[in-house]
Tab-separated table of C-alpha atoms in Angstrom:
chain	number	residue	atom	x	y	z
A	1	MET	CA	-53.497	-128.880	-55.693
A	2	ARG	CA	-50.451	-130.846	-53.610
A	3	ILE	CA	-50.084	-129.692	-50.473
A	4	GLY	CA	-46.810	-130.568	-48.478
A	5	LEU	CA	-48.143	-130.857	-44.609
A	6	PHE	CA	-45.356	-129.284	-41.877
A	7	VAL	CA	-46.549	-130.356	-39.210
A	8	THR	CA	-43.744	-129.063	-36.302
A	9	CYS	CA	-41.371	-130.668	-33.597
A	10	LEU	CA	-44.977	-129.834	-30.870
A	11	VAL	CA	-47.890	-130.637	-32.935
A	12	ASP	CA	-45.850	-134.316	-33.614
A	13	MET	CA	-44.811	-134.721	-30.282
A	14	MET	CA	-46.934	-133.058	-27.923
A	15	ARG	CA	-50.617	-132.636	-29.754
A	16	PRO	CA	-51.327	-134.396	-33.083
A	17	GLU	CA	-54.488	-134.144	-32.770
A	18	ILE	CA	-53.593	-130.658	-34.351
A	19	GLY	CA	-52.035	-132.333	-36.946
A	20	PHE	CA	-54.968	-134.632	-38.159
A	21	SER	CA	-57.511	-131.365	-37.714
A	22	THR	CA	-55.817	-129.626	-40.296
A	23	LEU	CA	-55.354	-132.396	-42.313
A	24	LYS	CA	-59.005	-133.256	-42.005
A	25	LEU	CA	-59.498	-129.143	-43.528
A	26	LEU	CA	-58.296	-128.950	-46.548
A	27	GLU	CA	-58.932	-132.741	-48.172
A	28	SER	CA	-62.074	-131.563	-47.379
A	29	ASN	CA	-61.296	-128.486	-49.261
A	30	GLY	CA	-60.177	-130.795	-52.233
A	31	CYS	CA	-56.790	-130.527	-51.254
A	32	GLU	CA	-54.081	-133.667	-52.236
A	33	VAL	CA	-52.363	-133.580	-48.726
A	34	VAL	CA	-48.442	-135.307	-48.249
A	35	VAL	CA	-46.604	-135.564	-45.247
A	36	PRO	CA	-43.526	-136.242	-45.586
A	37	ASP	CA	-41.878	-139.132	-43.349
A	38	LEU	CA	-38.839	-137.574	-42.258
A	39	GLN	CA	-39.703	-134.421	-41.881
A	40	THR	CA	-38.483	-132.947	-38.740
A	41	CYS	CA	-37.723	-129.563	-37.228
A	42	CYS	CA	-37.584	-126.384	-38.812
A	43	GLY	CA	-34.230	-125.183	-36.637
A	44	GLN	CA	-35.530	-122.527	-34.987
A	45	PRO	CA	-34.870	-123.086	-31.546
A	46	GLY	CA	-31.425	-124.129	-32.552
A	47	TYR	CA	-31.716	-120.313	-34.661
A	48	ASN	CA	-33.278	-118.164	-31.574
A	49	SER	CA	-30.572	-119.237	-29.379
A	50	GLY	CA	-26.915	-118.638	-32.047
A	51	ASP	CA	-27.058	-122.045	-33.140
A	52	ARG	CA	-26.431	-121.348	-37.416
A	53	GLN	CA	-24.599	-124.903	-38.036
A	54	SER	CA	-27.484	-126.053	-36.944
A	55	ALA	CA	-30.326	-124.293	-37.780
A	56	ARG	CA	-28.633	-124.574	-41.104
A	57	ALA	CA	-28.441	-128.433	-41.766
A	58	LEU	CA	-32.338	-128.493	-40.971
A	59	ALA	CA	-33.253	-125.445	-43.362
A	60	GLU	CA	-31.366	-127.702	-45.843
A	61	LYS	CA	-32.782	-130.537	-45.173
A	62	PHE	CA	-36.140	-128.977	-45.114
A	63	LEU	CA	-35.883	-127.464	-48.168
A	64	ASN	CA	-35.605	-130.747	-49.843
A	65	GLU	CA	-38.539	-132.139	-48.618
A	66	PHE	CA	-40.524	-129.523	-49.837
A	67	GLU	CA	-39.809	-126.880	-53.062
A	68	GLY	CA	-41.186	-129.453	-54.936
A	69	PHE	CA	-45.024	-128.377	-53.073
A	70	GLU	CA	-46.845	-126.791	-54.570
A	71	TYR	CA	-48.121	-125.724	-51.439
A	72	VAL	CA	-46.300	-125.666	-48.161
A	73	VAL	CA	-49.261	-125.355	-45.363
A	74	ILE	CA	-48.126	-124.427	-41.910
A	75	PRO	CA	-50.313	-124.422	-38.780
A	76	SER	CA	-47.884	-122.052	-36.846
A	77	GLY	CA	-46.735	-118.952	-37.226
A	78	SER	CA	-43.839	-119.227	-35.391
A	79	CYS	CA	-42.262	-122.599	-37.618
A	80	GLY	CA	-43.800	-120.514	-40.666
A	81	GLY	CA	-42.163	-117.294	-40.101
A	82	MET	CA	-38.618	-118.840	-39.033
A	83	VAL	CA	-39.301	-120.676	-42.527
A	84	LYS	CA	-40.693	-117.867	-44.594
A	85	ILE	CA	-38.522	-114.946	-43.126
A	86	HIS	CA	-35.856	-116.455	-41.705
A	87	TYR	CA	-34.485	-118.752	-44.305
A	88	ALA	CA	-33.209	-116.013	-46.284
A	89	ASP	CA	-30.475	-115.421	-43.116
A	90	LEU	CA	-29.292	-119.154	-42.672
A	91	PHE	CA	-28.548	-119.352	-46.582
A	92	SER	CA	-27.311	-115.277	-47.202
A	93	ASP	CA	-23.864	-117.239	-48.527
A	94	ALA	CA	-25.227	-119.816	-50.358
A	95	PRO	CA	-26.577	-118.480	-53.661
A	96	ASP	CA	-28.150	-121.505	-54.521
A	97	LEU	CA	-29.376	-122.781	-52.020
A	98	ARG	CA	-30.999	-118.940	-51.572
A	99	ALA	CA	-32.285	-118.980	-55.494
A	100	ARG	CA	-34.434	-122.527	-54.298
A	101	MET	CA	-36.066	-120.807	-51.393
A	102	ARG	CA	-36.474	-117.437	-53.202
A	103	LYS	CA	-38.402	-119.749	-55.636
A	104	LEU	CA	-39.729	-121.795	-52.186
A	105	GLU	CA	-40.882	-118.785	-50.115
A	106	PRO	CA	-44.566	-117.839	-51.995
A	107	ARG	CA	-46.028	-120.854	-52.183
A	108	ILE	CA	-45.630	-121.006	-47.772
A	109	PHE	CA	-48.745	-120.178	-45.867
A	110	GLU	CA	-49.890	-120.677	-41.783
A	111	LEU	CA	-52.764	-122.477	-42.029
A	112	THR	CA	-55.307	-119.690	-42.243
A	113	ASP	CA	-53.724	-117.506	-44.512
A	114	PHE	CA	-54.299	-120.789	-46.916
A	115	LEU	CA	-57.356	-121.577	-46.158
A	116	ALA	CA	-58.889	-117.723	-46.256
A	117	ASN	CA	-56.462	-116.296	-49.479
A	118	VAL	CA	-55.451	-119.403	-50.853
A	119	LEU	CA	-58.123	-121.858	-50.917
A	120	LYS	CA	-60.251	-118.895	-50.396
A	121	ILE	CA	-62.914	-121.586	-48.469
A	122	SER	CA	-66.800	-120.284	-47.754
A	123	THR	CA	-67.978	-122.721	-45.886
A	124	LEU	CA	-66.012	-125.461	-43.137
A	125	PRO	CA	-67.173	-129.316	-41.692
A	126	PRO	CA	-70.175	-129.406	-39.400
A	127	SER	CA	-69.475	-128.917	-35.729
A	128	SER	CA	-70.674	-128.910	-33.114
A	129	PHE	CA	-68.683	-126.279	-31.144
A	130	LYS	CA	-70.866	-123.896	-29.186
A	131	GLY	CA	-69.601	-120.973	-27.431
A	132	ASN	CA	-67.983	-117.657	-27.321
A	133	VAL	CA	-63.678	-117.864	-28.081
A	134	THR	CA	-61.466	-115.028	-27.183
A	135	TYR	CA	-58.867	-114.469	-30.109
A	136	HIS	CA	-54.818	-114.844	-29.406
A	137	ASP	CA	-52.150	-113.978	-32.197
A	138	SER	CA	-48.948	-115.243	-31.634
A	139	CYS	CA	-46.619	-112.740	-32.010
A	140	CYS	CA	-44.314	-114.422	-35.052
A	141	GLY	CA	-47.630	-114.989	-37.030
A	142	LEU	CA	-48.595	-111.443	-36.559
A	143	ARG	CA	-45.290	-109.220	-37.843
A	144	GLU	CA	-43.866	-111.823	-39.780
A	145	LEU	CA	-46.560	-113.366	-41.656
A	146	GLY	CA	-49.153	-110.539	-40.960
A	147	VAL	CA	-51.818	-113.439	-39.335
A	148	GLN	CA	-54.684	-111.837	-38.278
A	149	ALA	CA	-57.962	-111.531	-40.456
A	150	GLN	CA	-57.828	-114.657	-41.763
A	151	PRO	CA	-58.488	-116.354	-38.441
A	152	ARG	CA	-60.803	-114.276	-37.397
A	153	ALA	CA	-62.747	-114.547	-40.611
A	154	LEU	CA	-62.766	-118.013	-40.273
A	155	LEU	CA	-64.281	-118.270	-37.137
A	156	GLY	CA	-67.313	-115.788	-38.222
A	157	GLN	CA	-68.530	-118.263	-40.591
A	158	LEU	CA	-69.273	-121.303	-38.198
A	159	PRO	CA	-72.645	-120.577	-36.668
A	160	GLY	CA	-72.824	-121.713	-32.634
A	161	VAL	CA	-68.961	-119.223	-32.182
A	162	GLN	CA	-69.889	-115.918	-30.827
A	163	LEU	CA	-66.057	-114.132	-31.097
A	164	THR	CA	-64.800	-111.132	-28.198
A	165	GLU	CA	-62.455	-109.459	-28.420
A	166	MET	CA	-59.962	-109.323	-25.265
A	167	LYS	CA	-57.536	-106.498	-24.717
A	168	ASP	CA	-54.014	-106.295	-25.905
A	169	SER	CA	-54.931	-109.499	-28.287
A	170	THR	CA	-52.208	-108.989	-29.962
A	171	ALA	CA	-49.558	-109.392	-26.858
A	172	CYS	CA	-47.626	-111.326	-26.963
A	173	CYS	CA	-48.684	-114.929	-23.735
A	174	GLY	CA	-44.390	-114.548	-22.038
A	175	PHE	CA	-43.542	-118.114	-23.946
A	176	GLY	CA	-40.734	-116.684	-26.920
A	177	GLY	CA	-38.985	-120.451	-27.163
A	178	THR	CA	-36.495	-119.700	-25.409
A	179	PHE	CA	-37.214	-116.885	-23.635
A	180	ALA	CA	-39.160	-118.610	-20.957
A	181	ILE	CA	-36.812	-120.927	-20.016
A	182	LYS	CA	-33.683	-117.726	-19.016
A	183	TYR	CA	-36.715	-115.686	-17.938
A	184	GLY	CA	-39.202	-117.301	-16.433
A	185	ASN	CA	-40.312	-114.395	-13.794
A	186	ILE	CA	-40.864	-111.795	-17.355
A	187	SER	CA	-43.125	-114.492	-18.781
A	188	SER	CA	-44.491	-115.553	-15.707
A	189	ALA	CA	-45.528	-111.763	-15.297
A	190	ILE	CA	-46.549	-111.553	-20.028
A	191	VAL	CA	-48.679	-114.782	-19.393
A	192	ASP	CA	-50.716	-114.086	-15.773
A	193	GLU	CA	-51.618	-110.522	-17.820
A	194	LYS	CA	-52.194	-112.654	-21.053
A	195	CYS	CA	-54.611	-115.214	-18.538
A	196	ALA	CA	-56.262	-111.566	-16.627
A	197	ASN	CA	-57.400	-110.181	-20.795
A	198	ILE	CA	-58.913	-113.476	-21.764
A	199	HIS	CA	-60.794	-113.577	-18.262
A	200	ASP	CA	-62.124	-110.500	-18.722
A	201	SER	CA	-63.165	-111.264	-21.694
A	202	GLY	CA	-65.773	-113.192	-20.250
A	203	ALA	CA	-65.090	-115.637	-23.599
A	204	ASP	CA	-65.473	-119.463	-22.940
A	205	ALA	CA	-62.746	-120.730	-24.721
A	206	VAL	CA	-58.988	-119.274	-26.365
A	207	VAL	CA	-58.811	-119.467	-29.554
A	208	LEU	CA	-55.474	-118.845	-31.309
A	209	GLY	CA	-53.343	-120.894	-34.121
A	210	ASP	CA	-49.110	-121.729	-32.221
A	211	LEU	CA	-48.884	-124.381	-29.943
A	212	GLY	CA	-46.382	-123.418	-28.141
A	213	CYS	CA	-48.215	-119.929	-27.558
A	214	MET	CA	-51.106	-122.779	-26.202
A	215	LEU	CA	-49.448	-124.578	-23.842
A	216	ASN	CA	-47.802	-121.448	-22.461
A	217	ILE	CA	-51.476	-120.268	-21.574
A	218	GLU	CA	-52.556	-123.017	-20.954
A	219	GLY	CA	-50.282	-124.696	-18.361
A	220	ARG	CA	-50.380	-120.571	-16.742
A	221	LEU	CA	-54.405	-121.094	-16.768
A	222	ARG	CA	-54.329	-124.500	-15.237
A	223	ARG	CA	-51.361	-123.584	-12.400
A	224	THR	CA	-53.407	-120.394	-11.134
A	225	GLY	CA	-56.730	-122.561	-11.000
A	226	ASP	CA	-58.297	-122.407	-13.872
A	227	ASP	CA	-60.106	-125.542	-14.576
A	228	LYS	CA	-63.015	-123.866	-17.295
A	229	THR	CA	-61.162	-122.071	-19.779
A	230	ARG	CA	-60.690	-123.957	-22.471
A	231	VAL	CA	-57.444	-123.789	-25.055
A	232	LEU	CA	-58.131	-124.314	-28.611
A	233	HIS	CA	-55.592	-124.417	-31.421
A	234	VAL	CA	-58.019	-122.877	-34.509
A	235	ALA	CA	-57.853	-125.862	-36.412
A	236	GLN	CA	-59.475	-127.694	-34.306
A	237	VAL	CA	-62.061	-125.616	-33.944
A	238	LEU	CA	-63.130	-124.972	-37.913
A	239	ALA	CA	-63.195	-128.644	-37.695
A	240	GLY	CA	-65.048	-128.876	-35.734
A	241	ASP	CA	-63.172	-130.970	-33.385
A	242	CYS	CA	-63.566	-130.250	-30.342
């Protein structure tokens, strides 16, 4: 199985270790993984800001780089949602591109969805991580890609990991990309509520599948004096890299 791995901008620039954990998970389950050298952004920031020209150019670039793979795996619900759902809109006036994208769409997967529903893995790399975790569902992963049960099922395979659901786990963390910049006060109020729910769960760590949410939640926890609650990408936990 030959996989094209789309690393995402945030992972590449901010937390490359998440990319290596993703690579480890895929290769340990028999996949040949290729990371196209020239990959950049999926176009989501431009698309959400109304810059369709830039987003369209990046969408075409993505299509050219990834359509030859058997599957495309993305360790991010938001980037996965952008590619799998919104490229159709960007290509709405280009029948040839839309036809090519229609063939690629069924082969694009968020990481945990791919592990659970395509590879159907029953074993994970040995993990030294132990503790009580709670899971935050990212908006795009949940609402656009249906990612909810998959990461929980995978975490349930790890001995020593106890999953405790927080209140309103499916509620937004307040990030929303440019939303957090344009509406900072509202974003802060939303993430404060999310952090309170994390604390109330009693978990040692909050686990999630989107680095944008991860940076937002971790930043708020640290700025409000919480230096203990760990904030971990699900790839790191599943790969035993934390």
